Coordinates of C-alpha atoms and ligand atoms in Angstrom, one line a residue:
M1189 CA 18.8 -25.0 -1.2
N1190 CA 20.3 -23.8 -4.5
H1191 CA 23.4 -20.6 -2.5
E1192 CA 23.8 -18.9 -5.9
A1193 CA 20.0 -19.4 -7.0
S1194 CA 19.1 -16.6 -3.1
P1195 CA 21.4 -14.0 -3.2
T1196 CA 19.3 -12.2 -0.4
S1197 CA 18.8 -14.9 1.8
R1198 CA 22.0 -14.8 2.2
Y1199 CA 22.6 -11.1 2.5
A1200 CA 19.6 -10.4 4.8
S1201 CA 21.1 -12.5 8.0
G1202 CA 23.5 -11.0 9.7
T1203 CA 25.6 -14.3 9.5
R1204 CA 29.8 -15.1 9.2
S1205 CA 29.3 -15.7 5.5
S1206 CA 26.9 -13.2 4.8
R1207 CA 29.6 -10.9 6.7
W1208 CA 32.1 -12.0 4.0
S1209 CA 30.0 -11.5 1.4
R1210 CA 29.4 -7.9 2.4
A1211 CA 32.8 -7.5 2.2
I1212 CA 34.1 -9.0 -1.3
L1213 CA 31.2 -6.7 -2.2
L1214 CA 32.7 -3.7 -0.9
S1215 CA 35.5 -4.7 -2.2
A1216 CA 34.3 -5.6 -5.9
A1217 CA 33.1 -1.7 -5.4
L1218 CA 36.6 -0.4 -4.3
Y1219 CA 38.8 -2.3 -7.4
A1220 CA 36.4 -0.6 -9.8
F1221 CA 37.2 2.5 -8.5
V1222 CA 41.2 1.6 -7.8
M1223 CA 41.8 0.0 -10.9
P1224 CA 41.3 3.0 -14.0
L1225 CA 44.0 5.0 -11.0
V1226 CA 46.4 3.3 -11.6
R1227 CA 45.9 2.6 -15.0
A1228 CA 45.8 6.2 -16.0
F1229 CA 48.4 7.5 -13.9
P1230 CA 52.1 6.9 -14.1
S1231 CA 53.3 3.8 -12.3
D1232 CA 55.4 6.2 -9.7
V1233 CA 52.7 8.2 -8.8
V1234 CA 50.0 5.7 -8.0
S1235 CA 52.3 3.1 -6.7
S1236 CA 50.5 3.0 -3.2
L1237 CA 48.0 2.3 -4.4
R1238 CA 49.0 -0.8 -5.9
P1239 CA 49.2 -3.7 -3.1
V1240 CA 44.9 -2.1 -2.5
L1241 CA 44.4 -4.4 -5.6
W1242 CA 47.2 -7.0 -4.9
G1243 CA 45.5 -6.6 -1.8
I1244 CA 41.4 -7.2 -3.3
T1245 CA 42.5 -9.9 -5.8
A1246 CA 43.8 -12.5 -2.8
L1247 CA 40.3 -11.6 -1.5
F1248 CA 38.9 -12.6 -4.6
A1249 CA 40.9 -15.8 -4.6
V1250 CA 39.7 -17.1 -1.3
D1251 CA 36.2 -16.5 -1.9
L1252 CA 36.3 -18.7 -4.9
V1253 CA 37.3 -21.4 -2.9
A1254 CA 35.2 -20.7 -0.3
R1255 CA 32.1 -20.8 -2.5
L1256 CA 33.5 -23.6 -4.5
R1257 CA 33.5 -25.7 -0.7
R1258 CA 30.2 -24.2 0.0
A1259 CA 28.8 -25.4 -3.0
R1260 CA 30.2 -28.8 -3.0
V1261 CA 28.8 -29.1 1.1
G1262 CA 25.8 -28.5 -0.9
G1263 CA 25.2 -31.0 -3.1
R1264 CA 26.1 -31.9 -7.0
G1265 CA 23.2 -30.1 -8.4
V1266 CA 24.9 -26.8 -6.2
L1267 CA 27.8 -27.7 -7.3
R1268 CA 26.7 -28.1 -10.8
A1269 CA 25.1 -25.0 -10.5
Y1270 CA 27.9 -22.8 -9.8
L1271 CA 30.7 -24.1 -12.6
K1272 CA 27.8 -23.2 -15.3
R1273 CA 26.7 -20.3 -13.2
W1274 CA 29.2 -18.0 -11.6
F1275 CA 32.6 -19.9 -11.2
V1276 CA 34.1 -18.5 -15.0
V1277 CA 33.6 -15.0 -13.6
D1278 CA 34.7 -15.7 -9.7
A1279 CA 37.6 -17.1 -10.7
L1280 CA 39.0 -15.1 -13.5
A1281 CA 38.4 -11.9 -11.4
A1282 CA 40.5 -14.1 -8.8
L1283 CA 43.2 -14.6 -11.5
P1284 CA 46.9 -12.6 -9.9
L1285 CA 47.6 -11.7 -12.8
S1286 CA 46.3 -9.5 -16.3
F1287 CA 47.9 -9.9 -19.5
T1288 CA 48.0 -7.9 -21.8
P1289 CA 49.9 -9.7 -25.3
W1290 CA 53.3 -8.8 -24.2
V1291 CA 53.2 -8.6 -20.5
V1292 CA 51.8 -9.6 -17.4
V1293 CA 51.3 -5.8 -15.8
G1294 CA 49.7 -7.3 -12.6
P1295 CA 45.8 -7.0 -10.7
G1296 CA 43.8 -5.6 -13.8
V1297 CA 40.1 -5.7 -15.7
L1298 CA 40.0 -8.9 -15.0
G1299 CA 38.9 -7.7 -11.4
L1300 CA 36.1 -5.3 -12.7
L1301 CA 34.1 -9.0 -13.6
K1302 CA 33.8 -9.0 -9.8
L1303 CA 31.1 -5.9 -10.1
A1304 CA 28.5 -8.6 -11.8
R1305 CA 28.5 -10.0 -8.2
V1306 CA 27.7 -5.8 -6.9
G1307 CA 25.0 -6.0 -10.0
Q1308 CA 23.6 -9.6 -8.6
A1309 CA 23.6 -8.5 -4.4
M1310 CA 20.9 -5.0 -5.7
R1311 CA 18.7 -7.8 -7.9
G1312 CA 17.7 -9.6 -4.5
W1313 CA 18.3 -6.0 -1.9
Q1314 CA 15.9 -4.7 -5.1
L1315 CA 13.1 -7.7 -4.7
N1316 CA 13.1 -7.0 -1.0
A1317 CA 12.3 -3.9 -0.8
L1318 CA 10.0 -4.1 -3.8
R1319 CA 7.9 -4.1 -0.9
Y1320 CA 8.2 -0.4 1.1
S1321 CA 8.7 2.6 -1.3
S1322 CA 12.2 2.3 -0.9
P1323 CA 14.8 4.9 -2.2
L1324 CA 17.5 1.8 -3.2
P1325 CA 17.2 1.6 -6.6
L1326 CA 17.7 5.3 -7.0
L1327 CA 20.9 4.8 -4.6
F1328 CA 21.7 1.5 -7.1
A1329 CA 21.1 3.5 -10.8
V1330 CA 23.5 6.6 -8.7
F1331 CA 26.3 3.8 -8.0
W1332 CA 26.1 2.6 -11.7
L1333 CA 26.3 6.4 -12.6
V1334 CA 29.4 6.8 -10.1
V1335 CA 31.3 4.0 -11.7
A1336 CA 30.8 5.0 -15.7
V1337 CA 32.0 8.5 -14.8
H1338 CA 34.6 7.2 -13.6
W1339 CA 35.9 5.1 -16.0
I1340 CA 35.1 7.5 -18.6
C1341 CA 37.5 9.6 -17.0
S1342 CA 40.0 7.6 -15.8
G1343 CA 39.6 6.8 -19.9
W1344 CA 40.3 10.2 -21.2
M1345 CA 42.9 10.7 -18.8
M1346 CA 45.3 8.0 -20.0
L1347 CA 44.5 9.0 -23.4
R1348 CA 45.5 12.7 -22.5
G1349 CA 48.6 11.6 -20.9
F1350 CA 49.6 12.9 -17.3
N1351 CA 50.4 16.6 -17.1
V1352 CA 53.1 16.5 -14.6
E1353 CA 52.6 20.6 -13.3
L1354 CA 48.6 19.6 -12.8
G1355 CA 49.8 16.7 -9.9
V1356 CA 47.2 14.1 -9.6
V1357 CA 43.8 15.9 -8.0
A1358 CA 44.1 19.0 -10.7
N1359 CA 45.1 16.3 -13.4
Y1360 CA 41.7 13.9 -11.8
I1361 CA 39.4 17.0 -11.8
D1362 CA 40.4 18.5 -15.5
S1363 CA 39.4 14.8 -16.9
L1364 CA 36.1 14.8 -14.7
Y1365 CA 35.0 18.6 -16.1
W1366 CA 36.0 17.4 -19.6
T1367 CA 33.7 13.9 -18.8
V1368 CA 30.5 15.6 -17.1
T1369 CA 30.2 18.5 -19.9
T1370 CA 30.8 15.6 -22.3
L1371 CA 28.6 13.5 -21.2
T1372 CA 25.9 15.9 -20.2
A1373 CA 26.1 17.8 -23.3
V1374 CA 27.2 21.1 -22.4
G1375 CA 31.1 20.7 -24.1
Y1376 CA 31.9 23.3 -23.4
G1377 CA 35.0 23.0 -25.7
D1378 CA 37.8 24.3 -23.0
I1379 CA 39.1 21.4 -23.5
T1380 CA 38.9 19.4 -26.4
P1381 CA 40.1 16.8 -28.0
A1382 CA 43.8 17.4 -30.0
D1383 CA 43.6 13.6 -32.0
S1384 CA 41.5 11.4 -33.6
V1385 CA 41.7 8.8 -31.3
Q1386 CA 40.8 11.5 -28.7
K1387 CA 37.8 12.6 -31.1
L1388 CA 36.0 8.9 -31.2
Y1389 CA 36.9 8.9 -27.9
A1390 CA 34.5 11.9 -27.1
V1391 CA 32.0 10.8 -29.2
G1392 CA 31.6 7.7 -27.9
T1393 CA 31.1 9.5 -24.7
M1394 CA 28.6 11.5 -26.4
V1395 CA 26.6 8.6 -27.2
V1396 CA 26.8 7.3 -24.1
G1397 CA 25.9 10.1 -21.6
L1398 CA 22.5 10.7 -24.4
A1399 CA 22.0 6.7 -23.4
F1400 CA 22.1 7.2 -20.0
L1401 CA 20.4 10.5 -20.1
G1402 CA 17.5 9.2 -21.3
Y1403 CA 17.6 6.1 -19.4
M1404 CA 18.0 8.4 -16.1
I1405 CA 15.0 10.7 -17.2
G1406 CA 12.5 7.8 -17.2
F1407 CA 13.6 5.6 -14.7
M1408 CA 13.4 8.8 -12.2
A1409 CA 10.3 9.3 -14.1
S1410 CA 9.2 5.8 -13.0
M1411 CA 10.8 5.8 -9.6
L1412 CA 8.0 9.2 -9.0
S1413 CA 5.2 7.7 -10.2
R1414 CA 5.8 4.5 -8.3
R1415 CA 3.6 5.7 -5.0
D1416 CA 2.0 4.1 -2.3
P1417 CA -1.5 3.3 -4.0
S1418 CA -3.6 3.4 -0.9
R1419 CA -1.4 6.7 0.1
A1420 CA -2.6 7.9 -3.4
L1421 CA -6.3 6.9 -3.1
F1422 CA -6.4 8.7 0.4
Q1423 CA -5.3 11.9 -1.1
E1424 CA -7.4 11.8 -3.9
N1425 CA -10.4 10.6 -2.4
I1426 CA -9.2 13.6 0.6
E1427 CA -9.4 16.0 -2.6
Q1428 CA -12.6 15.3 -3.8
L1429 CA -13.9 16.0 -0.1
S1430 CA -12.8 19.3 -0.1
V1431 CA -14.0 19.7 -3.5
A1432 CA -18.2 18.2 -2.0
A1433 CA -17.0 20.4 1.1
Q1434 CA -17.0 23.6 -0.9
Y1435 CA -19.7 23.2 -3.1
G1436 CA -22.5 21.4 -1.6
G1437 CA -21.7 22.7 2.1
I1438 CA -21.1 19.6 4.1
P1439 CA -21.3 20.2 7.8
Q1440 CA -18.1 20.5 9.5
D1441 CA -19.1 17.3 11.8
L1442 CA -20.1 15.5 8.8
Q1443 CA -16.5 16.7 7.4
R1444 CA -15.0 14.9 10.1
R1445 CA -16.6 11.6 9.8
V1446 CA -15.7 11.1 6.1
Y1447 CA -11.8 12.0 6.7
D1448 CA -12.0 9.7 9.9
Y1449 CA -13.4 6.9 7.6
Y1450 CA -10.4 7.6 4.8
A1451 CA -8.0 7.5 7.2
Y1452 CA -9.1 4.3 8.5
L1453 CA -9.1 3.6 5.2
W1454 CA -5.3 4.3 4.3
R1455 CA -4.0 2.9 8.3
Q1456 CA -5.1 -0.5 7.4
R1457 CA -4.5 -0.1 3.7
L1458 CA -7.7 -1.1 2.7
G1459 CA -8.5 2.0 0.4
Y1460 CA -6.3 -0.7 -2.2
N1461 CA -7.9 -2.9 -4.6
E1462 CA -5.6 -5.6 -5.0
S1463 CA -8.4 -7.3 -7.9
D1464 CA -6.5 -5.2 -11.0
F1465 CA -3.1 -6.3 -10.4
L1466 CA -4.5 -10.0 -9.5
S1467 CA -7.2 -10.0 -13.0
S1468 CA -3.9 -10.5 -15.2
L1469 CA -2.8 -13.1 -13.3
P1470 CA -3.4 -17.3 -14.2
Q1471 CA -5.7 -19.0 -12.0
G1472 CA -3.1 -21.3 -10.0
L1473 CA -1.0 -18.2 -9.0
K1474 CA -3.5 -15.5 -9.3
E1475 CA -5.0 -18.3 -5.6
E1476 CA -1.6 -18.3 -4.3
V1477 CA -0.9 -14.6 -4.8
S1478 CA -4.6 -13.4 -2.9
R1479 CA -3.8 -16.1 -0.7
H1480 CA -0.7 -14.3 0.9
L1481 CA -2.8 -11.4 0.1
K1482 CA -5.4 -12.3 2.4
G1483 CA -4.1 -14.4 4.6
H1484 CA -3.7 -11.7 7.0
V1485 CA -7.1 -11.7 7.2
L1486 CA -7.5 -15.1 6.8
E1487 CA -5.8 -16.4 9.9
R1488 CA -7.7 -14.9 12.1
I1489 CA -11.3 -16.0 11.1
D1490 CA -11.9 -19.4 13.6
L1491 CA -13.0 -20.8 10.8
F1492 CA -10.1 -20.8 8.2
R1493 CA -7.4 -21.6 10.7
E1494 CA -7.4 -25.4 10.2
A1495 CA -9.0 -25.6 6.8
D1496 CA -8.3 -26.8 3.6
P1497 CA -5.7 -24.9 2.0
D1498 CA -7.1 -25.7 -1.4
L1499 CA -10.6 -24.1 0.5
V1500 CA -8.7 -20.9 2.1
G1501 CA -7.7 -19.8 -1.4
Q1502 CA -11.0 -20.0 -3.3
V1503 CA -12.6 -18.1 -0.8
A1504 CA -9.9 -15.5 -0.3
L1505 CA -9.9 -15.1 -4.7
R1506 CA -13.8 -14.0 -3.8
L1507 CA -14.4 -12.3 -0.4
Q1508 CA -14.7 -8.5 -1.0
P1509 CA -13.7 -6.2 1.3
E1510 CA -15.9 -4.0 3.0
V1511 CA -15.6 -1.0 5.8
L1512 CA -17.7 0.3 7.5
T1513 CA -18.3 3.2 10.4
P1514 CA -19.7 3.2 14.1
G1515 CA -23.7 3.0 13.6
D1516 CA -23.3 1.5 9.6
Y1517 CA -25.8 -1.3 9.2
V1518 CA -24.9 -4.5 7.0
F1519 CA -28.2 -5.6 6.7
R1520 CA -31.5 -5.3 9.1
E1521 CA -33.5 -8.0 10.2
G1522 CA -35.9 -9.5 7.2
D1523 CA -33.1 -8.1 4.8
D1524 CA -32.7 -10.9 1.6
G1525 CA -29.5 -12.9 2.2
A1526 CA -27.2 -13.1 -0.6
S1527 CA -23.8 -13.1 1.2
M1528 CA -22.1 -14.4 4.3
Y1529 CA -20.0 -11.9 6.3
F1530 CA -15.9 -13.0 8.2
I1531 CA -15.5 -10.3 10.4
A1532 CA -11.3 -9.1 10.1
G1533 CA -11.9 -6.1 12.1
G1534 CA -14.3 -4.4 15.0
E1535 CA -17.4 -5.5 16.8
F1536 CA -20.7 -5.6 15.9
E1537 CA -24.1 -6.2 17.4
V1538 CA -27.6 -8.3 16.4
L1539 CA -30.4 -6.7 16.9
Q1540 CA -33.5 -8.0 16.8
Q1541 CA -37.2 -6.9 16.7
A1542 CA -38.7 -9.0 19.2
H1543 CA -35.5 -7.8 21.8
G1544 CA -34.7 -4.5 23.2
Q1545 CA -31.2 -5.8 23.8
P1546 CA -28.3 -7.0 21.3
V1547 CA -29.2 -10.1 21.5
A1548 CA -25.0 -10.9 20.6
K1549 CA -21.7 -9.0 20.1
L1550 CA -19.6 -10.7 17.5
G1551 CA -16.3 -9.7 17.0
V1552 CA -12.9 -10.8 14.8
G1553 CA -12.7 -14.1 13.7
D1554 CA -16.2 -14.6 13.7
F1555 CA -18.7 -14.7 11.1
F1556 CA -22.5 -13.6 10.5
G1557 CA -25.5 -13.7 7.8
E1558 CA -24.8 -17.9 7.5
I1559 CA -29.1 -18.7 8.7
A1560 CA -30.2 -16.5 5.6
L1561 CA -27.5 -18.7 3.1
F1562 CA -28.8 -22.1 4.5
S1563 CA -32.6 -21.6 5.2
N1564 CA -32.8 -19.2 2.1
Q1565 CA -35.0 -17.5 4.2
P1566 CA -34.3 -13.5 5.0
R1567 CA -32.2 -12.0 7.5
S1568 CA -33.3 -13.5 11.1
A1569 CA -31.7 -10.4 12.1
S1570 CA -30.3 -6.9 11.6
V1571 CA -25.9 -6.2 12.3
R1572 CA -24.4 -3.2 13.4
A1573 CA -21.1 -2.1 13.2
R1574 CA -20.3 -0.4 16.9
T1575 CA -16.4 -0.2 15.5
Y1576 CA -15.2 0.5 12.6
C1577 CA -15.4 -2.4 11.5
D1578 CA -13.2 -4.9 8.0
V1579 CA -15.7 -7.5 6.8
Y1580 CA -15.5 -9.3 3.6
S1581 CA -18.5 -10.6 2.5
L1582 CA -18.7 -14.5 0.4
S1583 CA -21.8 -14.1 -1.7
K1584 CA -24.6 -16.7 -1.8
N1585 CA -23.2 -18.1 -5.5
D1586 CA -19.9 -18.3 -4.5
F1587 CA -20.8 -19.7 -1.2
E1588 CA -22.2 -23.0 -3.2
R1589 CA -19.2 -23.5 -5.6
I1590 CA -17.2 -24.0 -3.3
F1591 CA -17.8 -25.2 -0.2
R1592 CA -20.0 -28.0 -1.9
R1593 CA -16.4 -29.6 -2.1
F1594 CA -15.5 -29.2 1.5
P1595 CA -18.7 -30.7 3.6
E1596 CA -16.4 -30.9 7.0
T1597 CA -16.8 -26.8 6.7
V1598 CA -20.6 -26.7 5.8
A1599 CA -20.9 -28.8 8.8
E1600 CA -18.5 -26.7 11.0
I1601 CA -21.1 -22.9 9.5
E1602 CA -24.6 -25.2 9.9
H1603 CA -23.8 -26.6 13.5
K1604 CA -23.1 -23.2 14.1
A1605 CA -26.4 -21.3 12.0
R1606 CA -28.6 -23.9 13.9
S1607 CA -27.2 -23.1 17.4
R1608 CA -27.3 -20.1 17.1
Q1609 CA -31.5 -20.4 15.1
Q1610 CA -32.2 -22.2 18.7
R1611 CA -30.5 -19.5 21.3
D1612 CA -32.4 -16.7 19.2
E1613 CA -36.0 -19.2 19.2
A1614 CA -35.7 -19.8 23.2
A1615 CA -35.3 -16.4 23.8
R1616 CA -38.4 -15.9 22.1
Ligands
CMP2712 P1 -28.4 -14.2 9.3 O1 -30.6 -14.5 9.6 O2 -28.7 -14.9 7.9 O3 -29.0 -12.4 8.8 C1 -28.6 -12.1 10.9 C2 -27.2 -12.8 11.3 O4 -26.7 -12.3 12.2 C3 -27.8 -14.6 11.3 O5 -27.6 -15.1 9.8 C4 -26.5 -14.7 12.4 O6 -25.3 -15.0 11.7 C5 -26.2 -13.6 12.7 N1 -27.0 -14.0 14.5 C6 -28.9 -14.6 14.3 N2 -28.8 -14.6 16.1 C7 -27.6 -14.7 16.6 C8 -27.0 -14.7 18.5 N3 -27.8 -15.3 18.6 N4 -25.7 -15.3 17.8 C9 -25.1 -14.7 17.1 N5 -25.4 -14.1 15.4 C10 -26.1 -14.5 15.4

C-alpha cells in the first residue's frame, strides 16, 4: 500500500499513527500562528513563544524519521514515492535553524512548509465529505482565510515596528484592524502607510483582498447551490403539488397520497436520477460506477448475488427504477410484455383471472415478468403492489443483448419460469 497516496485511510482510523499524524497537523497549524508573531514582535516580548517553535520543530524532525522508517517498511516503491513527493517538504520543515544571509535565527519560515501536510489532509477529508452535504469545505476555507489574515497582519506589524506604549494585544489589534479594513477595501484611512515600502505592502494586501473576496463569494455561492439533489427534487415536487392542489381542486386524501409518494421517493433516495451524471462517463467507468450505485439493489436480488461481475455491471447500467404505491399494477394479465422486473423493496401479489385469490406473493430479491420474455406470449398474470415498492425493470432488448453471453443465468431464469408456468397450469 502506498502510505503517501492515501491520507484518508490513515487519518480515518484511530490507530497510533493516525493520532500522531493528527498531532503533527495540529502542530503545523500552531506553528503557522506562532512563527509570524515571533518574527513580528521584539524578541524580549515574545520570548516565551520561542520554546514552542523549538518544540514543534523537534516534533517535525521525529515525524520525518518516522515517515522515512514507515516508507522503508512499505517497500522500495513506497520509499521512492516518499522521497520524490514529500521528503523535501518534511526535511526542510524539520531543519532546526532558519538561515538568513548573515546569521542563524532559530526556527523560522521553513517550518511553515509543514502546512502543505495540512492541505494534503484536508484534500483527503474533503473526499470523504463528498458523500454528505458537509460543512468541512467551508471550515477549511475559513482556516486558510484566518491564516492569511494573520500573516498579513504580522507582516504589517513588522513593517510598522512595535509600539511600546500600546503593549502586545493593542499592537496586534491595531494591525488586525488595518489588515481587515484594507483586505475588504473598507479602508477608513485612520492608519496609513508611512513610506514607500508600506505603501507597496498596502497595495499588495488590497490586491490579495480583492482576489480572496472574489474567490470566497464564488465558493459560498457554489456551496449554497450544492444541495442534496434528492431533497431538491422533493421540494420541487411538493411545490408543484401545492400549486396543482390550489388550482385543480385535488381532494385532501389524494393530496396526502401524492405527498406520501414523494416522501417515500426522498427517503429511499429514489428521486435522484443518476443517468445524467453517468452519461458523461466513458463506458468502463460508467459500468463500474453504476455497479456501485445500484450495488445495494443488485445484492438483494438472488439471481445476481453469485453472478459474473461483468453481467452485474451491464445489468446495473441498464436497469430502470420504478416506484409503485400500494394497489398500483405493474401490468395486467394479457398485456404485451416487453420487460422483466427485479424487486428491490416492498411486496407484490400475482393475480390471475381464473383464480379468486392471488396465486403468489413476491418480495425483495424476486423477479417477475420473465415468462412473457421467454414465451413471446402476453402476460400470464397481473402483478400488483401490496405496499410501496421499488422495482428495477430491464427491457427485452437489453435482456437479450446482455444475457446472450451468460447461458447459465438464462437457464436459471428459464427454470424458474417453467416451474411457475407448471404451478399455474396445475392450479387451473
Ligand atoms: P409474465 O407472464 O411475463 O407476467 C406475469 C408474471 O407473473 C410472470 O411472467 C411471472 O413472472 C409471474 N408469475 C406467474 N405465475 C406465477 C407464480 N405461480 N408464482 C410466482 N410468479 C408468477
